[in-house]
């Protein structure tokens, strides 16, 4: 059976194909000579599954789509403080090649405009790398995001360098403000090579999927950059990735994205998918005309806007019921789904509002598929307080979705594979004589113990 997703992508390409509006990037002669009719798109799911339409393996230069990835590499190499000291994170509302810097600090406003990206290029690797080593770091890093070895297009690089007056002017200005502390021309040279790295639509979707997958390349399994770096990069893509069209894009499409003047466009939807489109004709903002149309379609057809509100939190507590009977009856709270702060709050409220008559209380995680860190800490605190209230607490967790289930500080929990096991354990305990509720417990401690603050 053919996948409905491939069919959908083929149909979407057919719908945008007749639109021949827009212009090729004229300021780089090699790009001006590109075939304007090329058109392709690809989805990469975070488990590495690829869907595509058009020639998704044809190569073109990455151009500005390199910027978020090189920003990620610089953050990973030098740390947040060093990079933020030199490049801000405010949308500029200006064109990509605007010659402007923050008036007080001389910092470029963000890493997605050329001034910021040229600066970020200079921050790659350990301090003191020479120009060639930096380019090597770029190609290695972009290759790790793509999951295959990439290379530069020397013709496009040379063609852009011959006309790089504007970027050279920006770099000299940065040098004047001591944001760049080395030869301005060498940095622009390296940045231009960075822009000339050849990628395919498949590569771009894979790179975007690596961001969507918390920095782990779905094919190689390599953690290319740490998670906090990914969050920073996606945030900046969301607010600044589409140049002076970022506001329209954020509201209408709502996918963290980045475009390049060769006609590529990527979007990364956290936890779901990496998307790429390629079509060389550009609109007045420098974004691919048909690429933007494709993304508008994808977002509305498939509800991919990041601000789409998920309806999960309310459903976290599936049931609260008594299992077993007599003295070893258990109160069982059945949880379900992916549990984050709002889901865990539901359980906190349930246990605060209700005083359970049963000595045994079980949190049944059989239907839970993930628990994030803050939810884990909140649930363990619930466990600890239930123990302090005199309950015998069980965690039915056959798939170990709760990492390190240790409530600490006088809390106690027995991890079992099922509610039946919890009932059996409770039965054994009751036969051996259970601790009566509340006995031996310092209630003052129970009342004043603080909830661990979310990190
Ligand atoms: N190499 C291009 C430049 O710096 C990249 C611009 C872009 O793709 O938007 O002018």
PDB file of C-alpha atoms in Angstrom, residues 312-314 316 339-349 372 374-375 378:
ATOM      1  CA  UNK A 312      -3.844  16.078  27.560  1.00  0.00           C
ATOM      2  CA  UNK A 313      -3.524  17.448  31.080  1.00  0.00           C
ATOM      3  CA  UNK A 314      -7.116  16.921  32.157  1.00  0.00           C
ATOM      4  CA  UNK A 316      -4.006  12.318  33.374  1.00  0.00           C
ATOM      5  CA  UNK A 339       2.758  13.427  32.251  1.00  0.00           C
ATOM      6  CA  UNK A 340       4.161  16.925  32.583  1.00  0.00           C
ATOM      7  CA  UNK A 341       3.600  19.672  35.161  1.00  0.00           C
ATOM      8  CA  UNK A 342      -0.144  20.120  34.550  1.00  0.00           C
ATOM      9  CA  UNK A 343      -0.790  16.363  34.660  1.00  0.00           C
ATOM     10  CA  UNK A 344       1.175  15.927  37.875  1.00  0.00           C
ATOM     11  CA  UNK A 345      -0.717  18.878  39.394  1.00  0.00           C
ATOM     12  CA  UNK A 346      -3.921  16.903  38.851  1.00  0.00           C
ATOM     13  CA  UNK A 347      -2.536  14.081  41.015  1.00  0.00           C
ATOM     14  CA  UNK A 348      -1.252  16.496  43.650  1.00  0.00           C
ATOM     15  CA  UNK A 349      -4.725  18.046  43.882  1.00  0.00           C
ATOM     16  CA  UNK A 372       9.040  14.532  32.476  1.00  0.00           C
ATOM     17  CA  UNK A 374       9.270  18.085  37.013  1.00  0.00           C
ATOM     18  CA  UNK A 375       6.318  15.640  37.000  1.00  0.00           C
ATOM     19  CA  UNK A 378       6.155  16.118  41.999  1.00  0.00           C
TER      20      UNK A 378
END
